[in-house]
Amino acid sequence: IINNNNEYNDAEFKVLLALSNQCFYNEYIFFVEESEKAYAEEILNQLKNGKIDELKIVILSCYFPIYIFVDKLPLLNQYKSKSIGFQKLLKEQLIEPKLEAKLSKNISKIGSINDQVSIKVMEQYQENPYPRWKYGYTFLDKKYSASQSINNEITPNSIEINSTFMIEKPSILIAGCGTGQQILQAQRYKNAEITAIDLSKSSLCYAKRKLNELRVNNVEIIQMDLMDVPLLNKSFDIIECSGVLHHMRDPQVGLRSLKNVLKKDGFIKLGLYSELARQNIKALREYIQKFNIEYNNENIRNFRYKIISGELHNFKKVLLSSDFYSISACRDLIFHVQEHRYNINQLKILLDDNELNFHGFILPHNIKSLYKNYFSEDQSQINLKNWANFEEKHPMTFVGMYQFWVSKG
């Protein structure tokens, strides 16, 4: 292409479009040779005359998003292509990022973010909103009552919910909503009124764009620290807080803050990292700290390359994690600025200290069936001592997180 050999067929162009799309959504995580960087820079220089060359633009968009270099090609802002694929590329890499920037002006902010750990976490997700997602289900034709939804997840345990508000119109707080996937999952609740908060405005803008796209309109989105939830001046029937507390300076304090805005007969869904299931991730994080590998995209690419190539073969298990395959997810997985991990005994202490009742883990049916083979007497499967023994026998049970439901004691 640099030599202006621009002969290509439609199939080749489609492959390049697909590759560009993949690179954009994984945030350009693929290892790049120095020669490639030089070629990309040369192609960019060739485009400075302002002429639109779709092939060269697609190739460049495999290395960095179009919005990065659109100032050199201002005609792209109004460009209409005959290629549906190229027009879709412009939508994803130029129009939608502009839309998110516009939406940021309308995101409410309550309170202040002063804690140094919270500031670092906010900065991480400002730079790398996580997770990046394209498709979602809005549950328009499949809504559940709060009781049905919770009981579906904690089965074989079953609880009775008597709150009129929770049955008819539950108020829900998503504490740490990120880019909006948890908000979308909360659409399963019938007649729900949802408040979603997060530290990162970039993540909230991504969420708002996707929710608008899916015509979800029962959500109030607010930028705020979880510690400031009392400033909302309301209490909630249901609080969902998954993958958040373990990134705080003091998860205990964060949980207490949530409990204070939970109604007397309300429920909290929590997600926390397992010490046992994350031994490989712990080793990776210790290696990164030992060799003082600072976070940046280049370091992530190089570090991943060493693992993929086998140079760091001790860490090859991480290749099985889907989070290894995009910049934001990989940063969240092994380069996160703050991480706490728990064992089940520590979970019990955390819940006891906050006078919270445990109602059951959210796990696949096959794991709960296996648990039953060991502990058939625990018909509700809520004995945490048993679960601690089970996890010792099956250490990857909670490889995602401990996810579970609790209520006030």
Short mmCIF file of C-alpha atoms in Angstrom, two decimals:
data_model
loop_
_atom_site.label_atom_id
_atom_site.label_comp_id
_atom_site.label_asym_id
_atom_site.label_seq_id
_atom_site.Cartn_x
_atom_site.Cartn_y
_atom_site.Cartn_z
CA ILE A 1 0.00 0.00 0.00
CA ILE A 2 2.86 2.37 0.79
CA ASN A 3 4.11 1.80 -2.75
CA ASN A 4 0.64 2.76 -4.04
CA ASN A 5 -0.15 -0.75 -5.18
CA ASN A 6 -3.83 -0.30 -4.43
CA GLU A 7 -5.21 -3.30 -6.26
CA TYR A 8 -7.54 -5.28 -4.04
CA ASN A 9 -10.79 -7.17 -4.37
CA ASP A 10 -14.00 -6.94 -2.37
CA ALA A 11 -13.24 -10.01 -0.25
CA GLU A 12 -9.87 -8.60 0.82
CA PHE A 13 -11.49 -5.29 1.71
CA LYS A 14 -14.09 -7.07 3.85
CA VAL A 15 -11.33 -8.94 5.70
CA LEU A 16 -9.59 -5.65 6.44
CA LEU A 17 -12.85 -4.12 7.68
CA ALA A 18 -13.40 -7.10 9.98
CA LEU A 19 -9.83 -6.88 11.29
CA SER A 20 -10.21 -3.16 11.89
CA ASN A 21 -13.44 -3.76 13.80
CA GLN A 22 -11.72 -6.38 15.98
CA CYS A 23 -8.75 -4.10 16.64
CA PHE A 24 -11.01 -1.22 17.63
CA TYR A 25 -12.98 -3.32 20.12
CA ASN A 26 -9.89 -4.93 21.65
CA GLU A 27 -8.34 -1.44 21.82
CA TYR A 28 -5.39 -2.32 19.61
CA ILE A 29 -4.01 -4.99 21.90
CA PHE A 30 -2.18 -6.95 19.18
CA PHE A 31 1.61 -6.84 19.30
CA VAL A 32 2.98 -4.45 16.67
CA GLU A 33 6.39 -4.69 15.00
CA GLU A 34 8.47 -1.52 14.78
CA SER A 35 8.35 -1.79 10.98
CA GLU A 36 4.53 -1.80 11.11
CA LYS A 37 4.55 1.41 13.13
CA ALA A 38 6.77 3.04 10.51
CA TYR A 39 4.49 1.86 7.68
CA ALA A 40 1.40 3.17 9.47
CA GLU A 41 3.08 6.54 9.99
CA GLU A 42 4.04 6.67 6.32
CA ILE A 43 0.46 5.90 5.22
CA LEU A 44 -0.79 8.63 7.54
CA ASN A 45 1.64 11.08 5.92
CA GLN A 46 0.35 10.11 2.49
CA LEU A 47 -3.18 11.02 3.56
CA LYS A 48 -2.35 14.52 4.75
CA ASN A 49 -3.28 16.00 1.41
CA GLY A 50 -6.88 15.49 2.49
CA LYS A 51 -7.95 13.00 -0.18
CA ILE A 52 -10.15 10.18 1.09
CA ASP A 53 -8.57 6.80 0.32
CA GLU A 54 -10.80 4.17 1.90
CA LEU A 55 -8.24 1.36 1.73
CA LYS A 56 -5.55 3.37 3.47
CA ILE A 57 -8.00 4.61 6.10
CA VAL A 58 -9.13 1.04 6.85
CA ILE A 59 -5.51 -0.09 7.20
CA LEU A 60 -4.73 2.81 9.54
CA SER A 61 -7.83 2.01 11.59
CA CYS A 62 -6.26 -1.38 12.35
CA TYR A 63 -3.59 0.52 14.33
CA PHE A 64 -5.45 3.43 15.92
CA PRO A 65 -9.07 4.67 15.85
CA ILE A 66 -10.19 7.05 13.15
CA TYR A 67 -11.09 9.79 15.63
CA ILE A 68 -7.36 10.03 16.46
CA PHE A 69 -6.39 11.15 12.94
CA VAL A 70 -9.62 12.70 11.64
CA ASP A 71 -8.13 16.20 12.07
CA LYS A 72 -5.79 15.37 9.19
CA LEU A 73 -8.79 14.33 7.09
CA PRO A 74 -11.61 16.75 7.98
CA LEU A 75 -13.62 15.62 4.94
CA LEU A 76 -14.28 12.35 6.80
CA ASN A 77 -16.71 14.15 9.09
CA GLN A 78 -19.27 14.45 6.28
CA TYR A 79 -18.05 11.61 4.07
CA LYS A 80 -20.61 9.15 2.68
CA SER A 81 -19.23 5.92 1.30
CA LYS A 82 -20.82 3.55 -1.18
CA SER A 83 -19.46 0.75 1.01
CA ILE A 84 -21.84 -0.21 3.85
CA GLY A 85 -18.88 -1.73 5.71
CA PHE A 86 -16.82 1.45 5.49
CA GLN A 87 -19.77 3.59 6.57
CA LYS A 88 -20.25 1.30 9.59
CA LEU A 89 -16.55 1.72 10.37
CA LEU A 90 -16.96 5.51 10.42
CA LYS A 91 -19.99 5.15 12.68
CA GLU A 92 -18.12 3.07 15.26
CA GLN A 93 -14.77 4.83 15.18
CA LEU A 94 -15.82 8.43 14.58
CA ILE A 95 -19.51 9.19 15.06
CA GLU A 96 -20.10 7.18 18.25
CA PRO A 97 -17.02 8.52 20.12
CA LYS A 98 -18.21 12.04 19.23
CA LEU A 99 -21.65 11.18 20.57
CA GLU A 100 -20.17 9.99 23.87
CA ALA A 101 -18.26 13.26 24.19
CA LYS A 102 -21.53 15.12 23.66
CA LEU A 103 -23.37 12.97 26.22
CA SER A 104 -20.73 13.71 28.85
CA LYS A 105 -22.13 17.24 29.20
CA ASN A 106 -25.42 15.83 30.50
CA ILE A 107 -24.07 13.32 33.03
CA SER A 108 -24.96 14.45 36.57
CA LYS A 109 -22.31 14.46 39.28
CA ILE A 110 -23.01 14.25 43.00
CA GLY A 111 -20.45 14.61 45.76
CA SER A 112 -16.69 14.59 45.28
CA ILE A 113 -14.06 11.96 44.63
CA ASN A 114 -11.23 12.65 47.08
CA ASP A 115 -9.89 9.29 48.21
CA GLN A 116 -6.57 8.61 46.48
CA VAL A 117 -7.43 4.98 45.67
CA SER A 118 -10.80 6.03 44.26
CA ILE A 119 -9.08 8.67 42.14
CA LYS A 120 -6.66 6.08 40.71
CA VAL A 121 -9.51 3.66 39.99
CA MET A 122 -11.48 6.46 38.35
CA GLU A 123 -8.50 7.41 36.18
CA GLN A 124 -8.07 3.79 35.09
CA TYR A 125 -11.65 3.50 33.87
CA GLN A 126 -11.58 6.98 32.40
CA GLU A 127 -8.74 5.85 30.15
CA ASN A 128 -10.10 2.35 29.58
CA PRO A 129 -13.87 2.02 30.07
CA TYR A 130 -14.62 -1.63 30.79
CA PRO A 131 -16.14 -3.78 29.49
CA ARG A 132 -16.61 -2.69 25.88
CA TRP A 133 -19.71 -4.39 24.47
CA LYS A 134 -21.78 -4.28 21.31
CA TYR A 135 -24.96 -6.28 21.78
CA GLY A 136 -27.43 -6.62 24.63
CA TYR A 137 -30.81 -8.05 25.59
CA THR A 138 -33.41 -5.69 27.10
CA PHE A 139 -35.81 -8.32 28.56
CA LEU A 140 -38.75 -6.51 26.94
CA ASP A 141 -40.72 -9.73 26.63
CA LYS A 142 -39.37 -11.51 29.72
CA LYS A 143 -39.64 -9.49 32.92
CA TYR A 144 -39.51 -11.02 36.40
CA SER A 145 -40.64 -9.88 39.82
CA ALA A 146 -37.81 -9.17 42.27
CA SER A 147 -38.76 -12.35 44.14
CA GLN A 148 -38.63 -14.48 41.00
CA SER A 149 -35.34 -12.99 39.87
CA ILE A 150 -33.54 -13.48 43.20
CA ASN A 151 -34.95 -16.96 43.75
CA ASN A 152 -33.95 -18.02 40.24
CA GLU A 153 -30.34 -17.17 41.10
CA ILE A 154 -30.13 -18.65 44.62
CA THR A 155 -31.93 -21.91 43.88
CA PRO A 156 -32.25 -24.43 45.55
CA ASN A 157 -32.72 -21.90 48.34
CA SER A 158 -35.95 -19.94 48.27
CA ILE A 159 -36.93 -16.77 50.10
CA GLU A 160 -40.20 -14.97 50.60
CA ILE A 161 -40.44 -11.26 49.81
CA ASN A 162 -43.30 -9.40 51.45
CA SER A 163 -42.38 -5.82 50.57
CA THR A 164 -45.18 -4.23 48.52
CA PHE A 165 -42.76 -1.80 46.85
CA MET A 166 -40.36 -4.56 45.87
CA ILE A 167 -43.18 -6.57 44.37
CA GLU A 168 -44.86 -3.72 42.49
CA LYS A 169 -42.14 -1.18 41.66
CA PRO A 170 -38.67 -2.01 43.00
CA SER A 171 -36.12 0.77 43.40
CA ILE A 172 -32.71 -0.50 42.33
CA LEU A 173 -29.20 0.85 42.77
CA ILE A 174 -26.41 -0.39 40.51
CA ALA A 175 -23.33 0.62 42.50
CA GLY A 176 -20.44 0.66 40.05
CA CYS A 177 -22.33 0.24 36.79
CA GLY A 178 -19.29 0.63 34.51
CA THR A 179 -20.24 0.70 30.83
CA GLY A 180 -23.82 -0.42 31.43
CA GLN A 181 -24.00 -4.19 31.12
CA GLN A 182 -25.23 -4.55 34.71
CA ILE A 183 -27.87 -1.89 34.02
CA LEU A 184 -29.03 -3.93 31.07
CA GLN A 185 -29.20 -7.09 33.20
CA ALA A 186 -31.33 -5.18 35.72
CA GLN A 187 -33.94 -4.70 33.01
CA ARG A 188 -35.15 -8.17 33.99
CA TYR A 189 -36.88 -6.64 37.02
CA LYS A 190 -40.53 -5.81 36.33
CA ASN A 191 -41.45 -2.10 36.68
CA ALA A 192 -38.01 -1.23 38.04
CA GLU A 193 -36.76 2.29 38.73
CA ILE A 194 -32.97 2.16 38.40
CA THR A 195 -30.25 4.47 39.67
CA ALA A 196 -26.77 3.69 38.31
CA ILE A 197 -23.57 5.24 39.66
CA ASP A 198 -19.90 5.00 38.75
CA LEU A 199 -16.63 6.86 39.31
CA SER A 200 -15.81 7.09 35.61
CA LYS A 201 -17.62 9.57 33.39
CA SER A 202 -16.17 7.86 30.28
CA SER A 203 -17.77 4.58 31.35
CA LEU A 204 -21.07 6.32 32.06
CA CYS A 205 -21.05 7.98 28.63
CA TYR A 206 -20.49 4.59 27.00
CA ALA A 207 -23.38 3.21 29.08
CA LYS A 208 -25.66 6.12 28.22
CA ARG A 209 -24.96 5.79 24.48
CA LYS A 210 -25.70 2.05 24.52
CA LEU A 211 -28.85 2.45 26.62
CA ASN A 212 -30.14 5.16 24.28
CA GLU A 213 -29.39 2.88 21.35
CA LEU A 214 -31.44 0.10 22.99
CA ARG A 215 -34.20 2.55 24.04
CA VAL A 216 -33.81 1.87 27.74
CA ASN A 217 -35.28 4.82 29.61
CA ASN A 218 -35.90 3.78 33.23
CA VAL A 219 -32.38 4.65 34.44
CA GLU A 220 -30.88 7.69 36.15
CA ILE A 221 -27.11 7.78 35.58
CA ILE A 222 -24.88 9.65 38.04
CA GLN A 223 -21.13 10.08 38.43
CA MET A 224 -20.29 9.63 42.09
CA ASP A 225 -18.19 7.75 44.64
CA LEU A 226 -19.92 4.77 46.22
CA MET A 227 -19.06 6.32 49.60
CA ASP A 228 -21.38 9.24 48.79
CA VAL A 229 -24.56 7.21 48.21
CA PRO A 230 -26.31 8.83 51.23
CA LEU A 231 -26.28 12.05 49.16
CA LEU A 232 -28.87 10.43 46.87
CA ASN A 233 -31.38 10.96 49.71
CA LYS A 234 -33.22 7.75 48.98
CA SER A 235 -33.21 4.11 49.98
CA PHE A 236 -33.37 1.06 47.74
CA ASP A 237 -35.14 -2.29 47.62
CA ILE A 238 -32.29 -3.91 45.70
CA ILE A 239 -28.62 -3.00 45.42
CA GLU A 240 -26.36 -4.73 42.92
CA CYS A 241 -22.63 -4.22 43.45
CA SER A 242 -20.56 -6.73 41.50
CA GLY A 243 -16.80 -6.41 40.99
CA VAL A 244 -16.59 -3.08 42.81
CA LEU A 245 -15.94 -3.36 46.56
CA HIS A 246 -12.70 -5.32 46.06
CA HIS A 247 -11.26 -2.31 44.19
CA MET A 248 -11.87 0.09 47.10
CA ARG A 249 -9.38 1.11 49.75
CA ASP A 250 -11.62 -0.48 52.40
CA PRO A 251 -14.36 -2.81 51.09
CA GLN A 252 -15.82 -3.07 54.61
CA VAL A 253 -16.51 0.68 54.67
CA GLY A 254 -17.99 0.51 51.16
CA LEU A 255 -20.34 -2.30 52.13
CA ARG A 256 -21.45 -0.37 55.20
CA SER A 257 -22.22 2.63 52.99
CA LEU A 258 -24.44 0.46 50.77
CA LYS A 259 -26.16 -1.13 53.73
CA ASN A 260 -27.09 2.32 55.02
CA VAL A 261 -29.19 3.05 51.92
CA LEU A 262 -30.78 -0.41 51.76
CA LYS A 263 -34.37 -0.67 52.93
CA LYS A 264 -35.08 -2.77 55.99
CA ASP A 265 -36.41 -5.65 53.92
CA GLY A 266 -34.09 -5.08 50.91
CA PHE A 267 -31.48 -7.30 49.25
CA ILE A 268 -27.90 -6.81 48.06
CA LYS A 269 -26.19 -8.74 45.27
CA LEU A 270 -22.41 -8.76 45.73
CA GLY A 271 -19.46 -9.91 43.63
CA LEU A 272 -16.00 -10.30 45.19
CA TYR A 273 -12.75 -11.95 44.05
CA SER A 274 -11.79 -15.40 45.32
CA GLU A 275 -8.25 -15.75 46.69
CA LEU A 276 -8.13 -19.42 45.75
CA ALA A 277 -9.45 -19.04 42.20
CA ARG A 278 -7.13 -16.10 41.42
CA GLN A 279 -3.80 -17.67 42.42
CA ASN A 280 -2.54 -17.39 38.84
CA ILE A 281 -3.65 -13.75 38.62
CA LYS A 282 -2.06 -13.05 42.00
CA ALA A 283 1.25 -14.46 40.71
CA LEU A 284 1.01 -12.29 37.60
CA ARG A 285 0.33 -9.18 39.67
CA GLU A 286 3.27 -9.98 41.96
CA TYR A 287 5.56 -10.42 38.93
CA ILE A 288 4.41 -7.05 37.53
CA GLN A 289 5.08 -5.36 40.89
CA LYS A 290 8.43 -7.10 41.37
CA PHE A 291 9.75 -5.87 38.03
CA ASN A 292 7.99 -2.52 38.35
CA ILE A 293 6.18 -2.87 35.01
CA GLU A 294 4.19 0.34 34.75
CA TYR A 295 0.85 0.32 33.02
CA ASN A 296 0.70 1.61 29.47
CA ASN A 297 -0.61 0.06 26.27
CA GLU A 298 2.87 -0.74 25.01
CA ASN A 299 3.80 -2.58 28.20
CA ILE A 300 0.57 -4.57 28.07
CA ARG A 301 1.29 -5.61 24.48
CA ASN A 302 4.86 -6.60 25.27
CA PHE A 303 3.90 -8.46 28.45
CA ARG A 304 1.18 -10.39 26.63
CA TYR A 305 3.63 -11.22 23.84
CA LYS A 306 6.01 -12.79 26.37
CA ILE A 307 3.22 -14.97 27.72
CA ILE A 308 1.85 -15.96 24.30
CA SER A 309 5.33 -16.75 22.96
CA GLY A 310 6.07 -19.00 25.95
CA GLU A 311 8.84 -16.84 27.37
CA LEU A 312 6.76 -16.53 30.56
CA HIS A 313 5.36 -20.07 30.35
CA ASN A 314 4.49 -20.15 34.07
CA PHE A 315 1.64 -17.78 33.35
CA LYS A 316 0.11 -19.60 30.37
CA LYS A 317 -3.15 -20.29 32.26
CA VAL A 318 -4.10 -16.66 31.76
CA LEU A 319 -4.53 -17.42 28.04
CA LEU A 320 -7.80 -19.13 29.03
CA SER A 321 -9.26 -15.90 30.35
CA SER A 322 -11.36 -13.89 27.89
CA ASP A 323 -10.16 -10.77 29.71
CA PHE A 324 -6.67 -11.36 28.33
CA TYR A 325 -7.80 -10.29 24.86
CA SER A 326 -8.51 -6.56 25.11
CA ILE A 327 -6.59 -3.64 26.60
CA SER A 328 -9.23 -2.53 29.11
CA ALA A 329 -10.01 -6.08 30.21
CA CYS A 330 -6.34 -7.08 30.49
CA ARG A 331 -5.66 -3.94 32.52
CA ASP A 332 -8.62 -4.78 34.76
CA LEU A 333 -7.41 -8.37 35.11
CA ILE A 334 -3.72 -8.01 35.96
CA PHE A 335 -2.74 -4.32 35.97
CA HIS A 336 -5.51 -2.98 38.20
CA VAL A 337 -4.44 -0.26 40.63
CA GLN A 338 -6.22 -1.92 43.58
CA GLU A 339 -7.35 -5.45 44.35
CA HIS A 340 -8.58 -7.31 47.42
CA ARG A 341 -9.26 -11.05 47.41
CA TYR A 342 -11.22 -13.19 49.87
CA ASN A 343 -11.68 -16.73 51.00
CA ILE A 344 -15.10 -17.94 52.12
CA ASN A 345 -14.23 -17.69 55.82
CA GLN A 346 -13.35 -14.03 55.28
CA LEU A 347 -16.62 -13.55 53.40
CA LYS A 348 -18.47 -14.91 56.42
CA ILE A 349 -16.68 -12.46 58.71
CA LEU A 350 -17.47 -9.58 56.34
CA LEU A 351 -21.17 -10.49 56.31
CA ASP A 352 -21.34 -11.15 60.05
CA ASP A 353 -19.68 -7.82 60.84
CA ASN A 354 -22.35 -6.08 58.76
CA GLU A 355 -25.21 -8.24 60.10
CA LEU A 356 -26.08 -9.51 56.64
CA ASN A 357 -27.82 -12.82 55.97
CA PHE A 358 -26.38 -15.04 53.22
CA HIS A 359 -28.96 -16.45 50.79
CA GLY A 360 -26.89 -18.32 48.24
CA PHE A 361 -24.22 -18.22 45.54
CA ILE A 362 -25.05 -17.56 41.90
CA LEU A 363 -23.54 -20.59 40.13
CA PRO A 364 -24.28 -22.90 37.19
CA HIS A 365 -26.62 -25.82 37.84
CA ASN A 366 -23.86 -28.41 37.34
CA ILE A 367 -21.76 -26.93 40.18
CA LYS A 368 -24.72 -26.83 42.56
CA SER A 369 -25.48 -30.46 41.65
CA LEU A 370 -21.88 -31.40 42.44
CA TYR A 371 -22.12 -29.56 45.78
CA LYS A 372 -25.25 -31.59 46.56
CA ASN A 373 -23.25 -34.80 46.10
CA TYR A 374 -20.92 -33.68 48.90
CA PHE A 375 -23.41 -31.99 51.22
CA SER A 376 -26.88 -33.41 50.57
CA GLU A 377 -28.01 -32.40 54.07
CA ASP A 378 -27.59 -28.69 53.17
CA GLN A 379 -30.71 -28.55 51.02
CA SER A 380 -30.70 -24.75 50.74
CA GLN A 381 -26.94 -24.71 49.96
CA ILE A 382 -26.25 -21.73 52.24
CA ASN A 383 -23.74 -23.31 54.65
CA LEU A 384 -20.58 -21.24 54.08
CA LYS A 385 -18.40 -23.70 56.00
CA ASN A 386 -19.45 -26.40 53.53
CA TRP A 387 -18.78 -24.09 50.59
CA ALA A 388 -15.28 -23.38 51.94
CA ASN A 389 -14.59 -27.13 51.97
CA PHE A 390 -16.07 -27.47 48.49
CA GLU A 391 -13.87 -24.70 47.12
CA GLU A 392 -10.77 -26.38 48.56
CA LYS A 393 -11.67 -29.47 46.53
CA HIS A 394 -12.62 -27.44 43.43
CA PRO A 395 -10.48 -24.27 43.55
CA MET A 396 -11.69 -22.86 40.22
CA THR A 397 -15.37 -22.86 41.25
CA PHE A 398 -15.38 -19.09 41.70
CA VAL A 399 -12.92 -18.21 38.93
CA GLY A 400 -15.10 -15.27 37.94
CA MET A 401 -16.05 -14.05 41.40
CA TYR A 402 -18.04 -15.02 44.44
CA GLN A 403 -21.46 -13.73 43.40
CA PHE A 404 -24.22 -14.02 45.96
CA TRP A 405 -27.31 -12.46 47.53
CA VAL A 406 -27.60 -11.13 51.09
CA SER A 407 -30.15 -9.19 53.15
CA LYS A 408 -30.18 -7.24 56.39
CA GLY A 409 -30.18 -9.38 59.52
#
